[in-house]
Short mmCIF file of N, CA, C and O in Angstrom, two decimals:
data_model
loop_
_atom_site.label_atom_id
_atom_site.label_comp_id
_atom_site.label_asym_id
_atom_site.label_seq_id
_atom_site.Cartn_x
_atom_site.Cartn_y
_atom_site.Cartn_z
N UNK A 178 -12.04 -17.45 25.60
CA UNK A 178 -11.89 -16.70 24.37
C UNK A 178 -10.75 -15.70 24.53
O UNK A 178 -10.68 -14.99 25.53
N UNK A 179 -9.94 -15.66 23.65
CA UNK A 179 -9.39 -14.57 23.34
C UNK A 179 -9.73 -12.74 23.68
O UNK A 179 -10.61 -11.98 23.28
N UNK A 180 -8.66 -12.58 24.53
CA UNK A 180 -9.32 -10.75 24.32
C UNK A 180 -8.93 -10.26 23.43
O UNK A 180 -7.88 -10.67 22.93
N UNK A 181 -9.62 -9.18 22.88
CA UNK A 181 -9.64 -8.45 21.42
C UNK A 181 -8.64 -8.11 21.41
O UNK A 181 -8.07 -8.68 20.48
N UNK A 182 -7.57 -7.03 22.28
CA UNK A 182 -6.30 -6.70 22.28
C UNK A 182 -5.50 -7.90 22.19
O UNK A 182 -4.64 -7.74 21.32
N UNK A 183 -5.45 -8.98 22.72
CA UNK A 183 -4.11 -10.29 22.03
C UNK A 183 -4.50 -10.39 20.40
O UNK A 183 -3.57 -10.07 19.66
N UNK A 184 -5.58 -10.72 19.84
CA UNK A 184 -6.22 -11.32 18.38
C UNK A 184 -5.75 -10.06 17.71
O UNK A 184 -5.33 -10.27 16.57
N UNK A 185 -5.71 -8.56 18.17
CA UNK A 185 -5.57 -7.56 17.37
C UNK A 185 -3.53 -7.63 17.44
O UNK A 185 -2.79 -7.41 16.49
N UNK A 186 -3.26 -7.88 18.38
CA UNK A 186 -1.57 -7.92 18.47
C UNK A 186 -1.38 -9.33 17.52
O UNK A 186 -0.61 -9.31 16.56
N UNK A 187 -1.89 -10.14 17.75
CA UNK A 187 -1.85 -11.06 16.54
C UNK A 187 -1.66 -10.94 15.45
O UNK A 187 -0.61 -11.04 14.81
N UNK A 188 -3.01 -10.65 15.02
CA UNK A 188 -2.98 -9.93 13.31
C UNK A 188 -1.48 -8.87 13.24
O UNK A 188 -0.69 -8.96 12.30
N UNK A 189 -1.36 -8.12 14.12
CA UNK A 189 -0.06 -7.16 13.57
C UNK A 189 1.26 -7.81 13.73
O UNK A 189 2.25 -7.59 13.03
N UNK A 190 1.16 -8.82 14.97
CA UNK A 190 2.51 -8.92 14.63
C UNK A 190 3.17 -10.83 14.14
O UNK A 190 4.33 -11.24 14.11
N UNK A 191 2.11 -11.42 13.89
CA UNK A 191 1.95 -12.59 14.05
C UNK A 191 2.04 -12.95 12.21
O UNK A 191 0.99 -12.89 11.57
N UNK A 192 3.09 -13.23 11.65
CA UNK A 192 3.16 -13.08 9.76
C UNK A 192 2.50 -13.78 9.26
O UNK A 192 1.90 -13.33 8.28
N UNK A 193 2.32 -14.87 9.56
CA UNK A 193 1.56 -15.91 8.97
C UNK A 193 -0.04 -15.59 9.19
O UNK A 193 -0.68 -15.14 8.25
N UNK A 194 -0.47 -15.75 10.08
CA UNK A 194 -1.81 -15.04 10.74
C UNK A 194 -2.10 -13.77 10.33
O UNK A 194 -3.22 -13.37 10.03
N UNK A 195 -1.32 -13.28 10.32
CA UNK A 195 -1.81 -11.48 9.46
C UNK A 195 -1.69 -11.30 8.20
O UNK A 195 -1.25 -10.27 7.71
N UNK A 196 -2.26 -12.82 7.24
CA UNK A 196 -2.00 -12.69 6.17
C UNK A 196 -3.26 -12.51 5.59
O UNK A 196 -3.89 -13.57 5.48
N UNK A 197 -3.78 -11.61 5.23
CA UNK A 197 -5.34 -11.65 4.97
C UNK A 197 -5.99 -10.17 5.14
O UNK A 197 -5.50 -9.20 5.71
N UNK A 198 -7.32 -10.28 4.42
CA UNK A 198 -7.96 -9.29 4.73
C UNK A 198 -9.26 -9.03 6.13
O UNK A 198 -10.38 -9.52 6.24
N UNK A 199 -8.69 -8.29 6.83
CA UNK A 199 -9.15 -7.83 8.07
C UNK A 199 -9.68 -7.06 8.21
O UNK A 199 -9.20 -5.97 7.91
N UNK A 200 -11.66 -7.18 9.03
CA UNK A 200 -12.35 -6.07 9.21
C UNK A 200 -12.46 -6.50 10.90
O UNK A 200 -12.10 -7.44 11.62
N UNK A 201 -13.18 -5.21 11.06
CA UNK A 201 -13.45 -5.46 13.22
C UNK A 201 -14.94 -4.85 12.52
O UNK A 201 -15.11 -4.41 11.39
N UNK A 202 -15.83 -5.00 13.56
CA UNK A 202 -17.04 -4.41 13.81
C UNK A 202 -17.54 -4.48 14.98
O UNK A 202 -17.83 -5.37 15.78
N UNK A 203 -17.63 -2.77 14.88
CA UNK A 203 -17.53 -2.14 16.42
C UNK A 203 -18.86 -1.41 16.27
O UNK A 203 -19.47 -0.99 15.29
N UNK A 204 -19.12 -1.41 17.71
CA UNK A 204 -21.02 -0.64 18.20
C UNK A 204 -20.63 0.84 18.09
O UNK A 204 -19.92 1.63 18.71
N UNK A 205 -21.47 0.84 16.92
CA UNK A 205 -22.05 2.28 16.79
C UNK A 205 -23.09 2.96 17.19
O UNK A 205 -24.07 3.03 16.45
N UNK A 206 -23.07 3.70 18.62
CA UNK A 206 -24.39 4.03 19.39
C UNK A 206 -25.41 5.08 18.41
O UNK A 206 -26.64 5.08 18.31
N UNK A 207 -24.41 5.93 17.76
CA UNK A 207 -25.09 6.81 16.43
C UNK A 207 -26.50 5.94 15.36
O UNK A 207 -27.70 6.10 15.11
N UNK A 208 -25.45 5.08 15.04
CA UNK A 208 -25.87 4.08 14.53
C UNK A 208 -26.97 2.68 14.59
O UNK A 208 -27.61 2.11 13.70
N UNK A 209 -26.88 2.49 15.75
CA UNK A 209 -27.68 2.02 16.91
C UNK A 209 -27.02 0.30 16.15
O UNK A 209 -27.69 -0.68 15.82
N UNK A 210 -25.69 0.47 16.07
CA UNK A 210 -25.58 -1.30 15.37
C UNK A 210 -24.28 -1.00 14.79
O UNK A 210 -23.55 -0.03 14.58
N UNK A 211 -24.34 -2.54 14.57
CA UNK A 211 -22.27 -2.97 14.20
C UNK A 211 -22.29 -2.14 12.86
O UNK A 211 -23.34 -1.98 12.25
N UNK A 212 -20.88 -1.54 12.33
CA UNK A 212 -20.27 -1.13 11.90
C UNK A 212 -19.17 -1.70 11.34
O UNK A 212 -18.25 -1.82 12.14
N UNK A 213 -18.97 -2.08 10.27
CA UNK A 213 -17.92 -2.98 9.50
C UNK A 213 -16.94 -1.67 9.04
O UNK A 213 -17.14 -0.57 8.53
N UNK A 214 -15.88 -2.38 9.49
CA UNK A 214 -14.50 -1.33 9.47
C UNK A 214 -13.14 -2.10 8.82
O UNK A 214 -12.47 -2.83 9.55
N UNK A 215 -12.81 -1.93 7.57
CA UNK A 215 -11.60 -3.15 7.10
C UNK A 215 -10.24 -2.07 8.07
O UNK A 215 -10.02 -0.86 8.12
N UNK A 216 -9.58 -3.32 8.70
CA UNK A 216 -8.42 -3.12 9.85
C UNK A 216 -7.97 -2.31 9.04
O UNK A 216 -7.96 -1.25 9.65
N UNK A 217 -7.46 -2.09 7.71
CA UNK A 217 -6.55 -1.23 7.78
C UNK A 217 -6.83 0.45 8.13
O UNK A 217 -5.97 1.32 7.96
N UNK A 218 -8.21 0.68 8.65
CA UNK A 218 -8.07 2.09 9.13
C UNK A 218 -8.09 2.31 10.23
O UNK A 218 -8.36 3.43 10.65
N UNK A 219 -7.84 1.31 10.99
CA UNK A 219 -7.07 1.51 12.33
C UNK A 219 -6.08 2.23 12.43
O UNK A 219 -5.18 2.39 11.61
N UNK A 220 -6.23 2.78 13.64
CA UNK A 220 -4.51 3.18 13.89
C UNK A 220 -4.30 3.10 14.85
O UNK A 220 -5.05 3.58 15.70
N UNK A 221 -2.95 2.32 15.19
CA UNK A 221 -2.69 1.79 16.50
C UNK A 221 -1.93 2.79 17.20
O UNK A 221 -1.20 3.57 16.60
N UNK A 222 -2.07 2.81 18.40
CA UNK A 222 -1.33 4.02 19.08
C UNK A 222 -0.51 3.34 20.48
O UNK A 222 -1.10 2.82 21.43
N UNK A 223 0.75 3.47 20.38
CA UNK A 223 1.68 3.15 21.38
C UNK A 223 1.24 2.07 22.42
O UNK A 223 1.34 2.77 23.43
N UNK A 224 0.85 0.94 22.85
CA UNK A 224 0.98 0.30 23.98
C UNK A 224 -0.52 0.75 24.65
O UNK A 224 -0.60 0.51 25.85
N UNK A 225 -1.59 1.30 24.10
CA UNK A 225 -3.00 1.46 24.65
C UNK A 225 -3.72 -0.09 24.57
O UNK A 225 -3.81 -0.68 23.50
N UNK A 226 -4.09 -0.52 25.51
CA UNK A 226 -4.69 -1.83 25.62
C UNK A 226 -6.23 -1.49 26.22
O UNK A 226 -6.76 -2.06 27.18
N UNK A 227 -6.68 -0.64 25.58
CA UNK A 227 -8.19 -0.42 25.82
C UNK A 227 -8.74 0.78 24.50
O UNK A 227 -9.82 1.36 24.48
N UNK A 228 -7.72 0.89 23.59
CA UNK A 228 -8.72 1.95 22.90
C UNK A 228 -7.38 1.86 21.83
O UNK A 228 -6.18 1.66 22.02
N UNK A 229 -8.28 2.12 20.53
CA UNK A 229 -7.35 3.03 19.64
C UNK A 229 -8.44 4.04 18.73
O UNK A 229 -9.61 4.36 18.93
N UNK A 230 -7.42 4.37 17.62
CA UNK A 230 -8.38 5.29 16.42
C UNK A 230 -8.76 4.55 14.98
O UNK A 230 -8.27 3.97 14.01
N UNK A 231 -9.45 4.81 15.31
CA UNK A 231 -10.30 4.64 13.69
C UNK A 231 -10.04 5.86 12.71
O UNK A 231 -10.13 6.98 13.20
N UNK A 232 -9.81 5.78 11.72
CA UNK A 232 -10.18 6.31 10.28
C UNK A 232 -11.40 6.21 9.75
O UNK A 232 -11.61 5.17 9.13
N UNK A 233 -12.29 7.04 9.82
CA UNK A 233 -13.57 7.12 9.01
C UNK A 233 -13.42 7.25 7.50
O UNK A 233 -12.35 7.46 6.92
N UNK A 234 -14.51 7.11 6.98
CA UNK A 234 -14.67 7.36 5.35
C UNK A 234 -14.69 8.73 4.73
O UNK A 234 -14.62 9.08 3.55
N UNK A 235 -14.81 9.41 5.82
CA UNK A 235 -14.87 10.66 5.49
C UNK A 235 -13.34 11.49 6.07
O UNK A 235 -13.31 12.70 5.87
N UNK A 236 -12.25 10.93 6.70
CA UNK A 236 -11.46 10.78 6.58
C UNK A 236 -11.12 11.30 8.24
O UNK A 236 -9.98 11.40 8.70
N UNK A 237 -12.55 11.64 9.11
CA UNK A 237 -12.11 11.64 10.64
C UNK A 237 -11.85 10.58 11.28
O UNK A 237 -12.25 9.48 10.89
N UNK A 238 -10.99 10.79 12.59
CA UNK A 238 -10.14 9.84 13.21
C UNK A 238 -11.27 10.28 14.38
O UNK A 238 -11.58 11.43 14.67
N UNK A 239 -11.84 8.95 15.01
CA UNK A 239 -12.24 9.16 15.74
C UNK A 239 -11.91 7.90 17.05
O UNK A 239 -12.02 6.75 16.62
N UNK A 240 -11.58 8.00 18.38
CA UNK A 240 -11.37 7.07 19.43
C UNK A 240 -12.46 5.82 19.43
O UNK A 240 -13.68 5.94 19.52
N UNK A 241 -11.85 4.84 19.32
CA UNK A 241 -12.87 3.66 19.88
C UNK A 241 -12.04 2.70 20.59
O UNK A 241 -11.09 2.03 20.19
N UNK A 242 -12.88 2.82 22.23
CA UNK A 242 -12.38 1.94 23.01
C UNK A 242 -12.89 0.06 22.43
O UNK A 242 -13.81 -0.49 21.83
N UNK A 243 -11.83 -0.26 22.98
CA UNK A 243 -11.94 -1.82 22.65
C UNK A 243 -12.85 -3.05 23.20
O UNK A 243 -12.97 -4.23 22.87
N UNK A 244 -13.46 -2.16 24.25
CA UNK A 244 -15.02 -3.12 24.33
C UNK A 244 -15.79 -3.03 23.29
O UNK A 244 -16.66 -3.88 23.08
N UNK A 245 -15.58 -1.86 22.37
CA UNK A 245 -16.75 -2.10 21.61
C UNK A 245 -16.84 -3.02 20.12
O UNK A 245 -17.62 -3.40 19.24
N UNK A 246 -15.63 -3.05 20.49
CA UNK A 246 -15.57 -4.11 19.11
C UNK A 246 -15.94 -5.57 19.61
O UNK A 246 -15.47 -6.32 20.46
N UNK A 247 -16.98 -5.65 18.73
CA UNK A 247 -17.99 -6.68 19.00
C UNK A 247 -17.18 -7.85 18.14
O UNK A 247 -17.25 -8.97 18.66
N UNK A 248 -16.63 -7.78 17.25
CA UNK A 248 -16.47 -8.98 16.02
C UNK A 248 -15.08 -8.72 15.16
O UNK A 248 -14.45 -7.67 15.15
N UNK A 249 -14.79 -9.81 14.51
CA UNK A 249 -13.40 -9.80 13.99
C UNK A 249 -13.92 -10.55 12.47
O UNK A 249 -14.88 -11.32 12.39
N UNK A 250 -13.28 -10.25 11.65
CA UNK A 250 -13.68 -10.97 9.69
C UNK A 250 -12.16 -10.99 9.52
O UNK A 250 -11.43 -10.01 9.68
N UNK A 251 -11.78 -12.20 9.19
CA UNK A 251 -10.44 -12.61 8.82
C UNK A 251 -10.88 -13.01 6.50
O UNK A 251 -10.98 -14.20 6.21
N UNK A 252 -10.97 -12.44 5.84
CA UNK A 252 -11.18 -12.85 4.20
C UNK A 252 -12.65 -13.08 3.85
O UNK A 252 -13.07 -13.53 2.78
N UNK A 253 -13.56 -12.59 5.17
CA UNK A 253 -14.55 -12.25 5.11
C UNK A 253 -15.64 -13.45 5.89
O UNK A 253 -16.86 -13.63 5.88
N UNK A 254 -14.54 -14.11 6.53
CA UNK A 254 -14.67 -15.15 7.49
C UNK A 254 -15.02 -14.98 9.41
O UNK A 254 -14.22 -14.87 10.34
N UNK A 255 -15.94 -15.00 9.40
CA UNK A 255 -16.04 -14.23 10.85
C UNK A 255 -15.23 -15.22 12.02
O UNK A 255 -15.88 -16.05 12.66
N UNK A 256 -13.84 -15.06 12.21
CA UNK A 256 -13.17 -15.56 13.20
C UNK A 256 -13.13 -15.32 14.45
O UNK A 256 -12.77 -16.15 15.29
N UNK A 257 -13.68 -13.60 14.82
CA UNK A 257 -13.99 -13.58 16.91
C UNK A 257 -15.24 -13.01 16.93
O UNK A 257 -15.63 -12.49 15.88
N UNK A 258 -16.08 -12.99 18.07
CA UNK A 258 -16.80 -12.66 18.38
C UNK A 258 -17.29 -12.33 19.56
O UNK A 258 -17.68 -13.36 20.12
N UNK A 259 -17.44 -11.49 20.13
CA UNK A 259 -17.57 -10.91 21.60
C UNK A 259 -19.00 -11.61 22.42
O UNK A 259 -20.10 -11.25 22.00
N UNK A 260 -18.95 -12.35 23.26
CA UNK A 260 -20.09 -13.10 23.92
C UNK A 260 -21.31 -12.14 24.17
O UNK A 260 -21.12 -10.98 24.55
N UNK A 261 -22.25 -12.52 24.01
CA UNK A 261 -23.41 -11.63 24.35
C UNK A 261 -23.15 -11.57 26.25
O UNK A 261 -22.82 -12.54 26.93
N UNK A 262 -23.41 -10.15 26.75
CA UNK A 262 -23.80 -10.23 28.00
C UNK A 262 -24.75 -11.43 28.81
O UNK A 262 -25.75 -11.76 28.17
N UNK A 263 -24.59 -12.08 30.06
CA UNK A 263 -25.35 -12.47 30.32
C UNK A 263 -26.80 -12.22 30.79
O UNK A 263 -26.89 -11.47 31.76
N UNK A 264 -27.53 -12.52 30.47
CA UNK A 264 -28.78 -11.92 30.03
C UNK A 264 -29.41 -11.03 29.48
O UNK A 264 -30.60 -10.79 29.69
N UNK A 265 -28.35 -10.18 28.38
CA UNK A 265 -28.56 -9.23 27.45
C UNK A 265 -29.50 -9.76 26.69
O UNK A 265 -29.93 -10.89 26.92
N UNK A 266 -29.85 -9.14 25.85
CA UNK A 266 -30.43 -8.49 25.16
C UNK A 266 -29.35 -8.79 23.46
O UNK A 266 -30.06 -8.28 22.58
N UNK A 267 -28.25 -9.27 22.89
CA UNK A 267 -27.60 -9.15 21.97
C UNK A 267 -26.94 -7.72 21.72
O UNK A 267 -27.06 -6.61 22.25
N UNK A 268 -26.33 -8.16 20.85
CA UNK A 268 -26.29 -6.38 20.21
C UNK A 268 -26.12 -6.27 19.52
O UNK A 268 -25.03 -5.79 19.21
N UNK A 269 -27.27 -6.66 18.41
CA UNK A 269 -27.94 -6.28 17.31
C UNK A 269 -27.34 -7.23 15.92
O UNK A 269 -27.66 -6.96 14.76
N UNK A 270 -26.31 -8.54 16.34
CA UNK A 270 -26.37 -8.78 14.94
C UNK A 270 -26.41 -10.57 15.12
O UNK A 270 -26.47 -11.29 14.12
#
């Protein structure tokens, strides 16, 4: 599988492939569960290959490292998905 950082350099820099509407859903420990986030409130920050920022709804920027993005929605099409641990437990969806 794909790591999340190539599929996310994809979508940005890849024209044909980044033609669409893009969410990630990332573990929200607050939350206790995935979190649907449309890409565009990302914000990518210089050459970090383990974390960037999010844009909340309420308009805080808050860090999320890139393990936690569990899942990728390409037009509402679920195209990645992060393997469950082996012998986890899921995580939650």
């Amino acid at each position: 599988m794909i790591p999340i950082h190539q599929l996310l350099a994809r979508i940005r820099f890849d024209r044909d492939f980044g033609r669409g509407d893009f969410a990630i859903g990332y573990l929200d420990h607050d939350r206790e569960g995935l979190v649907r986030l449309p890409l565009k409130n990302v914000v990518f920050t210089g050459g970090n290959r383990f974390a960037l920022e999010v844009l909340l709804s309420d308009g805080t920027r808050i860090g999320l490292p890139m393990h936690r993005i569990h899942a990728v929605w390409k037009d509402g099409e679920l195209i990645w998905r992060r393997p469950d641990p082996v012998g986890g437990g899921g995580d939650g969806h």
